[in-house]
Coordinates of N, CA, C and O in Angstrom, one line a residue:
M1 N -2.6 6.7 -8.9 CA -2.4 6.3 -7.6 C -0.7 7.0 -8.1 O 0.2 6.6 -8.9
E2 N -0.3 8.2 -7.7 CA 1.4 8.7 -7.8 C 2.2 8.7 -6.0 O 1.3 9.5 -4.8
I3 N 3.7 8.4 -5.9 CA 4.0 8.2 -4.7 C 5.1 9.1 -5.3 O 5.2 8.6 -6.5
G4 N 6.1 9.9 -3.8 CA 6.4 11.0 -4.2 C 6.9 10.4 -2.9 O 7.4 10.1 -1.7
C5 N 8.6 11.0 -3.0 CA 9.4 10.7 -2.3 C 9.8 12.6 -1.3 O 9.6 13.4 -2.1
N6 N 10.0 12.7 -0.6 CA 10.2 13.4 0.5 C 9.9 15.4 0.1 O 8.5 15.4 0.3
Y7 N 10.3 15.9 -0.3 CA 9.4 17.6 -0.5 C 8.9 17.7 -2.1 O 8.7 18.3 -2.4
I8 N 8.5 16.2 -2.9 CA 7.6 16.2 -3.8 C 6.2 17.6 -3.6 O 6.3 18.0 -4.8
E9 N 5.6 17.7 -2.9 CA 5.1 18.6 -3.5 C 4.9 19.9 -3.5 O 4.6 20.0 -3.9
S10 N 6.4 20.0 -3.0 CA 6.0 21.5 -3.4 C 6.5 22.2 -4.5 O 6.9 22.7 -5.4
V11 N 6.6 20.5 -5.7 CA 6.7 20.6 -7.6 C 5.3 20.0 -7.8 O 5.3 20.5 -8.8
R12 N 4.3 19.0 -6.4 CA 3.7 18.3 -7.6 C 2.6 18.0 -6.8 O 3.5 17.5 -5.1
P13 N 1.8 17.8 -6.4 CA 0.7 17.0 -5.5 C 0.4 15.6 -6.1 O 1.2 15.3 -7.9
V14 N 1.3 14.7 -5.2 CA 0.7 13.8 -6.1 C 0.3 12.8 -3.5 O -0.7 14.2 -2.8
D15 N -0.3 11.1 -4.5 CA -1.1 11.0 -3.2 C -0.7 10.5 -1.9 O -1.3 10.7 -0.7
V16 N 0.5 9.8 -2.3 CA 0.8 9.8 -1.0 C 2.7 10.8 -1.0 O 2.7 10.2 -2.2
V17 N 3.1 9.9 -0.2 CA 5.0 10.7 0.4 C 5.3 9.8 1.6 O 5.0 9.0 2.5
C18 N 6.1 9.3 0.6 CA 7.1 8.3 1.2 C 8.6 10.0 2.4 O 9.2 10.2 0.9
A19 N 9.3 9.9 3.5 CA 9.9 10.4 3.8 C 11.0 9.5 4.9 O 10.5 8.6 5.6
F20 N 11.9 9.4 4.1 CA 13.0 8.2 5.1 C 13.7 8.7 6.7 O 14.0 9.0 7.1
D21 N 14.7 10.8 5.7 CA 15.4 11.5 7.0 C 14.7 11.6 7.6 O 12.8 12.6 8.0
V22 N 15.3 11.4 9.1 CA 14.4 12.5 10.3 C 13.8 13.7 10.1 O 13.0 14.4 10.3
K23 N 14.6 14.5 9.4 CA 14.7 15.3 9.9 C 13.8 16.4 7.8 O 12.9 17.1 8.4
V24 N 14.1 15.3 7.7 CA 12.7 15.6 6.1 C 10.8 15.3 6.8 O 10.2 16.2 6.3
V25 N 10.9 14.3 7.4 CA 9.5 14.3 7.6 C 9.1 15.0 9.1 O 7.8 15.8 9.0
E26 N 10.2 15.7 9.9 CA 9.7 16.8 11.1 C 9.2 17.8 10.0 O 8.9 18.5 11.0
D27 N 10.1 18.7 8.9 CA 9.9 19.7 8.4 C 8.7 19.8 7.2 O 8.0 21.3 6.7
I28 N 8.2 17.7 7.0 CA 7.4 18.3 6.1 C 5.7 18.4 6.4 O 5.2 17.9 7.0
K29 N 5.0 19.8 6.0 CA 3.8 20.4 6.9 C 3.1 19.2 5.0 O 2.6 19.0 4.7
Q30 N 2.0 19.0 6.6 CA 1.5 17.5 5.5 C -0.2 18.2 5.1 O -0.1 19.4 5.4
N31 N -0.9 18.2 4.2 CA -2.4 18.2 3.7 C -3.4 17.3 3.7 O -2.7 15.8 3.2
D32 N -4.5 17.3 4.2 CA -5.1 16.7 4.9 C -5.3 16.3 2.8 O -5.4 16.4 0.9
G33 N -5.5 15.1 3.0 CA -6.1 13.8 1.0 C -5.2 13.5 0.9 O -4.5 11.9 0.1
V34 N -3.9 13.5 1.4 CA -2.9 13.0 0.9 C -2.4 11.9 2.1 O -2.5 12.3 3.5
H35 N -1.5 10.5 1.9 CA -1.6 9.6 2.7 C 0.5 9.7 2.9 O 1.1 9.5 2.6
Y36 N 1.3 9.5 4.2 CA 2.4 9.5 4.6 C 2.8 9.1 5.2 O 2.6 8.6 6.5
F37 N 4.0 8.3 4.6 CA 4.7 7.0 5.1 C 6.3 7.1 5.8 O 7.2 8.2 5.1
T38 N 7.1 6.9 6.5 CA 8.4 6.7 6.7 C 8.2 5.5 8.3 O 7.9 5.0 7.7
R39 N 9.7 5.8 8.6 CA 10.5 4.3 9.4 C 9.8 4.9 10.2 O 10.1 5.5 10.5
P40 N 10.2 3.7 11.3 CA 9.8 3.4 12.3 C 11.1 4.9 13.2 O 10.8 5.4 14.4
E41 N 12.8 4.7 12.7 CA 13.3 5.8 13.5 C 13.0 7.4 12.9 O 13.3 8.7 14.2
A42 N 11.9 7.6 12.3 CA 11.3 9.0 12.8 C 9.8 9.2 12.2 O 9.1 10.5 11.3
T43 N 9.1 8.6 13.6 CA 7.5 8.7 13.3 C 8.0 10.0 14.6 O 8.0 10.8 15.2
V44 N 7.0 10.0 13.2 CA 5.7 11.8 14.5 C 4.9 11.8 14.1 O 4.0 10.8 13.0
P45 N 4.1 12.4 14.5 CA 1.6 11.6 14.7 C 1.5 12.1 13.0 O 2.3 13.0 11.7
R46 N 0.5 11.5 13.1 CA 0.1 11.7 11.6 C 1.1 10.6 9.8 O 0.2 11.0 8.8
W47 N 2.2 10.4 11.2 CA 3.0 9.4 9.2 C 2.7 8.9 9.9 O 3.3 7.5 10.8
R48 N 2.0 7.6 8.2 CA 1.5 5.8 8.8 C 3.2 5.4 9.0 O 4.6 5.5 8.3
V49 N 4.2 4.3 9.6 CA 6.0 4.1 10.0 C 5.2 2.5 9.1 O 4.1 1.8 9.0
V50 N 6.0 2.1 8.3 CA 6.7 0.8 8.0 C 7.2 0.5 8.4 O 8.3 1.1 9.2
T51 N 7.0 0.1 9.5 CA 8.0 -1.5 9.2 C 8.6 -2.7 8.7 O 7.4 -4.2 8.4
D52 N 9.1 -3.0 8.5 CA 10.4 -3.7 7.1 C 11.7 -3.5 7.1 O 12.8 -2.6 7.1
S53 N 12.1 -4.7 7.6 CA 14.3 -4.5 7.6 C 14.2 -4.8 6.3 O 15.5 -4.3 6.1
L54 N 13.0 -4.4 4.7 CA 13.9 -4.3 4.1 C 13.9 -2.5 3.6 O 15.0 -2.4 3.1
T55 N 14.5 -1.6 4.6 CA 14.1 -0.9 4.7 C 14.9 0.4 5.5 O 15.5 1.0 5.6
S56 N 15.7 -1.0 5.9 CA 17.1 -0.6 6.5 C 18.1 -0.3 7.0 O 18.7 -1.2 5.3
G57 N 19.1 1.1 6.0 CA 20.1 1.2 5.3 C 19.3 2.3 4.3 O 20.5 2.0 3.0
G58 N 18.5 1.9 4.2 CA 17.6 2.9 2.7 C 17.6 3.8 2.4 O 18.7 5.1 2.4
N59 N 17.1 4.7 1.7 CA 16.4 5.5 1.5 C 15.1 5.9 0.7 O 14.6 5.0 1.2
S60 N 14.6 7.2 1.3 CA 13.3 7.4 0.5 C 12.4 6.9 -0.1 O 11.8 6.2 -0.7
G61 N 13.2 7.0 -2.0 CA 12.6 5.7 -3.0 C 12.3 4.6 -2.7 O 12.6 3.8 -2.9
V62 N 13.3 3.8 -2.2 CA 13.4 1.6 -1.4 C 12.4 2.5 -1.1 O 11.3 1.9 -0.7
L63 N 11.7 3.1 -0.1 CA 11.0 3.1 1.1 C 9.4 3.5 0.8 O 7.8 3.0 0.2
A64 N 9.3 4.0 -0.6 CA 8.3 4.1 -1.8 C 7.6 2.7 -2.6 O 6.4 2.6 -2.8
C65 N 9.4 2.5 -2.5 CA 9.1 1.4 -4.0 C 8.5 -0.1 -2.7 O 6.9 -0.7 -3.1
L66 N 9.0 0.4 -1.1 CA 7.9 -0.8 -0.4 C 6.5 -0.6 -0.2 O 6.1 -1.3 -0.5
V67 N 6.3 0.5 -0.6 CA 5.0 0.9 0.5 C 4.0 1.1 -1.0 O 3.1 0.2 -0.7
A68 N 4.7 0.8 -2.0 CA 3.2 0.8 -3.1 C 3.1 -0.6 -3.5 O 2.1 -0.9 -3.8
T69 N 4.8 -2.0 -3.3 CA 4.4 -2.7 -3.2 C 3.5 -3.8 -2.0 O 2.8 -4.6 -2.4
K70 N 3.8 -2.9 -1.0 CA 2.7 -3.4 0.5 C 1.4 -2.8 0.3 O 0.3 -3.6 1.2
F71 N 1.2 -2.1 0.4 CA -0.2 -1.4 -0.1 C -1.5 -0.9 -1.1 O -2.1 -1.1 -0.6
Y72 N 0.1 -0.9 -2.0 CA -0.8 -0.5 -2.9 C -0.7 -1.1 -4.3 O -2.2 -1.8 -5.3
R73 N 0.0 -2.2 -4.1 CA -0.3 -3.3 -5.1 C -0.8 -3.2 -7.0 O -1.5 -3.9 -7.7
P74 N -0.2 -1.6 -7.4 CA -0.5 -2.2 -8.9 C 0.4 -3.1 -9.6 O 1.7 -4.1 -9.6
K75 N -0.4 -3.0 -10.8 CA 0.2 -3.7 -12.4 C 1.9 -2.8 -12.1 O 2.6 -4.3 -12.4
T76 N 1.7 -1.8 -12.3 CA 2.8 -1.7 -12.8 C 4.2 -0.8 -12.6 O 2.2 0.4 -11.8
I77 N 5.0 -0.4 -12.2 CA 5.2 0.9 -11.2 C 6.4 1.7 -12.4 O 6.7 1.1 -12.8
F78 N 6.3 2.9 -12.4 CA 6.3 3.8 -12.9 C 8.0 4.2 -11.9 O 7.1 5.1 -11.4
I79 N 9.0 3.9 -12.3 CA 10.1 5.3 -11.1 C 10.9 7.0 -12.3 O 12.3 6.6 -12.9
L80 N 10.4 7.1 -11.5 CA 11.4 8.8 -11.7 C 11.8 9.3 -10.8 O 11.8 9.8 -10.0
G81 N 13.1 9.9 -11.9 CA 14.0 10.3 -11.4 C 14.9 10.2 -10.7 O 15.7 10.1 -9.7
C82 N 15.3 8.8 -10.6 CA 16.3 7.5 -10.4 C 17.3 7.9 -11.4 O 17.5 8.3 -12.3
D83 N 18.2 8.7 -10.4 CA 19.5 8.4 -11.3 C 20.8 7.7 -10.5 O 22.3 8.1 -10.8
W84 N 20.7 6.8 -9.7 CA 21.6 5.6 -9.4 C 23.0 5.5 -10.6 O 22.4 4.7 -12.0
G85 N 23.7 5.8 -10.4 CA 25.7 5.5 -10.9 C 25.2 6.8 -12.1 O 26.1 6.8 -12.4
L86 N 24.6 8.1 -11.7 CA 24.4 9.1 -13.0 C 25.3 10.1 -12.5 O 26.1 10.3 -12.9
T87 N 25.1 10.9 -11.8 CA 24.9 11.3 -10.7 C 25.2 10.8 -8.8 O 24.0 10.8 -8.4
D88 N 26.3 11.3 -8.2 CA 26.5 11.9 -7.0 C 25.3 13.3 -6.1 O 25.6 13.4 -4.7
N89 N 25.3 14.2 -6.8 CA 24.2 15.1 -6.6 C 23.5 15.1 -6.4 O 22.4 14.4 -6.8
S90 N 22.4 15.7 -5.2 CA 21.5 14.9 -5.3 C 20.2 16.8 -5.6 O 20.9 18.0 -5.5
S91 N 19.5 16.5 -6.4 CA 18.4 17.4 -6.9 C 18.0 18.8 -5.4 O 17.4 19.8 -4.9
D92 N 17.9 18.0 -4.1 CA 18.1 18.8 -2.4 C 18.7 18.8 -1.2 O 18.8 19.1 -0.8
D93 N 20.3 19.2 -3.1 CA 22.0 19.4 -1.6 C 21.0 20.8 -1.3 O 22.0 21.1 0.0
H94 N 20.1 21.3 -1.6 CA 20.3 23.0 -1.6 C 19.3 22.5 0.6 O 19.6 23.6 1.5
I95 N 19.1 22.5 0.6 CA 18.3 21.6 1.8 C 19.1 21.3 2.6 O 19.4 21.0 4.1
Y96 N 19.9 19.8 2.1 CA 20.1 18.9 3.1 C 21.7 19.0 3.6 O 22.6 18.8 4.1
Q97 N 22.4 19.9 2.2 CA 23.7 20.8 2.3 C 25.0 19.1 3.0 O 26.0 20.2 3.4
T98 N 25.2 18.1 2.8 CA 26.0 17.0 2.3 C 27.2 17.0 1.6 O 28.3 16.0 1.8
G99 N 26.6 18.1 0.6 CA 27.9 17.9 -0.6 C 26.9 16.4 -1.7 O 26.6 15.5 -1.2
P100 N 27.7 16.3 -2.7 CA 27.9 15.3 -3.2 C 27.7 13.6 -2.5 O 29.4 13.7 -1.7
K101 N 27.4 12.5 -2.9 CA 27.5 11.6 -1.8 C 27.1 10.2 -2.3 O 25.5 10.6 -3.3
R102 N 26.9 9.4 -2.9 CA 26.5 8.7 -3.6 C 25.8 8.2 -2.7 O 25.0 7.9 -1.7
K103 N 24.0 7.2 -3.9 CA 22.5 8.2 -4.3 C 22.7 5.8 -3.5 O 21.3 5.8 -2.3
Y104 N 23.2 5.0 -3.4 CA 23.1 3.7 -2.7 C 23.8 3.0 -2.3 O 25.1 3.5 -3.5
T105 N 23.5 1.5 -2.2 CA 25.2 0.8 -2.2 C 24.4 -0.2 -2.6 O 23.1 -0.7 -3.2
N106 N 24.6 -1.7 -2.9 CA 25.0 -2.8 -3.2 C 23.9 -3.6 -2.1 O 22.8 -3.6 -2.4
N107 N 24.2 -3.0 -0.8 CA 22.9 -3.5 0.2 C 21.4 -2.8 -0.8 O 20.1 -3.3 -0.4
I108 N 21.3 -2.1 -0.9 CA 20.3 -0.9 -1.3 C 20.1 -1.6 -2.8 O 18.1 -2.0 -3.3
K109 N 20.3 -1.9 -3.3 CA 19.9 -2.5 -4.9 C 19.4 -3.9 -4.8 O 18.3 -4.1 -5.2
K110 N 19.9 -4.9 -4.2 CA 19.9 -5.9 -3.5 C 18.1 -5.9 -3.2 O 17.1 -6.6 -2.6
S111 N 17.9 -4.9 -1.4 CA 16.7 -4.6 -1.5 C 15.4 -4.3 -1.3 O 14.6 -4.7 -2.6
I112 N 16.0 -3.5 -3.2 CA 14.7 -2.5 -3.8 C 14.4 -4.2 -5.1 O 13.4 -4.0 -5.5
S113 N 15.3 -4.9 -5.0 CA 15.3 -5.6 -6.4 C 14.2 -7.2 -5.6 O 13.3 -7.0 -5.7
V114 N 14.7 -6.8 -4.2 CA 13.6 -7.9 -2.9 C 12.0 -7.0 -3.1 O 10.4 -8.6 -3.3
I115 N 11.8 -6.2 -2.7 CA 10.4 -5.6 -2.8 C 10.1 -5.6 -4.3 O 8.7 -5.7 -4.5
L116 N 10.6 -5.1 -5.5 CA 10.1 -5.4 -6.9 C 9.5 -6.8 -7.5 O 8.8 -7.0 -8.3
K117 N 10.5 -7.2 -6.5 CA 10.0 -8.7 -7.7 C 8.9 -9.4 -7.5 O 8.1 -9.4 -7.4
G118 N 9.5 -9.5 -9.4 CA 6.9 -10.4 -9.1 C 6.9 -8.6 -9.7 O 5.3 -9.7 -10.4
T119 N 7.3 -8.1 -10.4 CA 6.3 -6.0 -10.8 C 7.1 -5.6 -11.4 O 7.8 -6.2 -12.1
D120 N 6.2 -5.3 -12.5 CA 6.3 -4.9 -13.7 C 6.9 -3.7 -13.3 O 6.0 -3.0 -13.1
V121 N 7.7 -3.3 -13.6 CA 9.2 -1.8 -12.7 C 9.3 -1.7 -14.6 O 10.6 -2.3 -15.1
R122 N 9.6 0.0 -14.9 CA 10.2 0.5 -15.2 C 10.7 2.0 -15.0 O 10.1 3.4 -14.0
I123 N 11.9 2.1 -15.1 CA 12.7 3.2 -14.6 C 12.4 4.1 -16.1 O 12.9 4.3 -17.1
V124 N 12.4 5.3 -15.8 CA 12.3 6.8 -16.5 C 13.6 7.8 -16.9 O 13.4 8.5 -15.4
N125 N 13.8 7.3 -17.5 CA 15.6 7.9 -18.0 C 15.8 8.0 -18.8 O 15.9 7.0 -20.1
D126 N 16.1 9.2 -19.9 CA 16.9 9.3 -21.6 C 17.5 8.7 -21.5 O 18.7 8.7 -22.0
L127 N 18.8 8.4 -19.8 CA 20.1 7.6 -19.5 C 20.1 6.7 -19.4 O 18.9 6.1 -19.9
K128 N 21.5 5.6 -19.2 CA 21.6 3.9 -18.2 C 22.1 4.7 -16.9 O 22.4 3.9 -16.8
P129 N 20.7 4.6 -15.6 CA 20.9 3.9 -14.7 C 21.3 3.3 -14.1 O 20.5 2.4 -14.6
D130 N 22.0 2.2 -13.2 CA 22.4 1.5 -13.1 C 21.4 1.3 -12.0 O 21.8 0.8 -10.0
V131 N 21.0 0.9 -12.6 CA 19.4 -0.1 -11.9 C 19.5 -1.4 -12.6 O 19.4 -1.9 -13.0
P132 N 18.6 -2.8 -12.2 CA 18.2 -4.5 -12.5 C 16.7 -3.8 -13.0 O 15.6 -4.9 -13.0
F133 N 16.2 -2.7 -13.6 CA 15.0 -2.4 -13.6 C 14.9 -2.9 -15.9 O 15.8 -1.9 -16.3
N134 N 13.6 -2.3 -15.5 CA 13.8 -1.8 -17.6 C 13.6 -0.7 -17.3 O 13.1 0.5 -16.2
I135 N 14.2 0.1 -18.4 CA 15.0 1.7 -18.7 C 14.3 1.9 -20.1 O 13.8 1.2 -21.0
I136 N 12.6 3.1 -19.8 CA 12.4 3.7 -20.9 C 12.4 5.5 -20.5 O 12.6 5.8 -19.4
S137 N 12.4 5.3 -22.0 CA 12.7 7.8 -22.1 C 12.0 8.1 -21.9 O 10.4 7.0 -21.2
T138 N 12.1 9.1 -21.4 CA 10.9 10.2 -21.0 C 8.8 10.0 -22.2 O 7.8 9.4 -21.9
D139 N 10.2 10.2 -22.6 CA 9.0 10.2 -24.3 C 8.2 9.1 -24.3 O 6.9 8.4 -24.1
Q140 N 9.1 7.2 -24.3 CA 8.2 6.5 -23.6 C 6.6 6.4 -22.9 O 5.6 5.5 -22.9
F141 N 7.1 6.7 -21.4 CA 6.5 7.0 -21.0 C 5.6 8.2 -21.0 O 3.6 8.1 -20.2
L142 N 5.9 9.1 -21.3 CA 4.5 9.6 -21.6 C 3.6 9.0 -22.1 O 2.6 9.8 -22.5
S143 N 3.6 8.9 -23.5 CA 3.4 8.8 -24.2 C 2.0 7.6 -23.9 O 0.7 6.9 -23.8
T144 N 2.6 5.8 -23.0 CA 2.2 5.4 -21.4 C 0.7 5.5 -21.3 O 0.0 5.4 -21.1
I145 N 1.1 7.0 -20.6 CA 1.3 7.7 -19.4 C -0.9 8.2 -20.8 O -1.5 8.2 -19.6
N146 N 0.3 8.4 -21.0 CA -1.0 9.1 -21.8 C -2.8 8.3 -22.6 O -3.8 9.7 -22.5
T147 N -2.7 7.6 -22.6 CA -3.4 6.1 -23.3 C -3.6 6.1 -21.9 O -4.5 4.8 -22.6
S148 N -3.3 5.1 -20.1 CA -3.7 5.1 -20.0 C -4.2 4.4 -18.5 O -4.6 4.2 -18.2
T149 N -3.2 6.1 -17.8 CA -3.8 6.1 -16.9 C -4.4 7.8 -16.3 O -3.7 8.5 -15.3
Q150 N -4.1 8.4 -17.7 CA -5.2 10.0 -18.2 C -4.1 10.4 -16.7 O -4.4 11.8 -16.2
G151 N -2.7 10.5 -16.8 CA -1.9 10.9 -16.6 C -1.6 11.3 -15.5 O -0.3 11.6 -15.0
R152 N -1.4 10.1 -14.8 CA -0.9 9.7 -13.6 C -0.4 8.5 -12.9 O -1.0 7.3 -14.2
T153 N 0.6 8.8 -12.5 CA 1.2 7.6 -12.4 C 1.4 7.1 -10.8 O 1.5 8.0 -10.0
L154 N 2.8 5.8 -10.8 CA 3.1 5.3 -9.2 C 3.9 4.6 -9.2 O 4.4 4.4 -10.1

């Protein structure tokens, strides 16, 4: 099971897509067999709406963590692409055109801690992002998924 955010399907196929921003939800062309989740303010046809106060003021990553724990309940969650505290640049800025801005707030950090409480969470990054979870290297992650999940992750 693999959950991705926003325009992830332009990079790789996933089982679930989570998007927080209205424009992103409206722009994404849906594929058969993929589940799409958003928040009430971004409701469009064929998107499942997640109603939970923990997504308030959040982002797609927070929404993806909530979807994972609420609907799929995995034993371990590997989070790829989290660069909180490492950069204010977005890999999708060519789409958003907002320029550098902080990606998280103390409220978002608190929400993610509540959402993921009691779950084995591993942030995959070769640097040290500002997160309250275990951080593992890319090599550790690849070794783990190649032996336990046939290359698919959540």
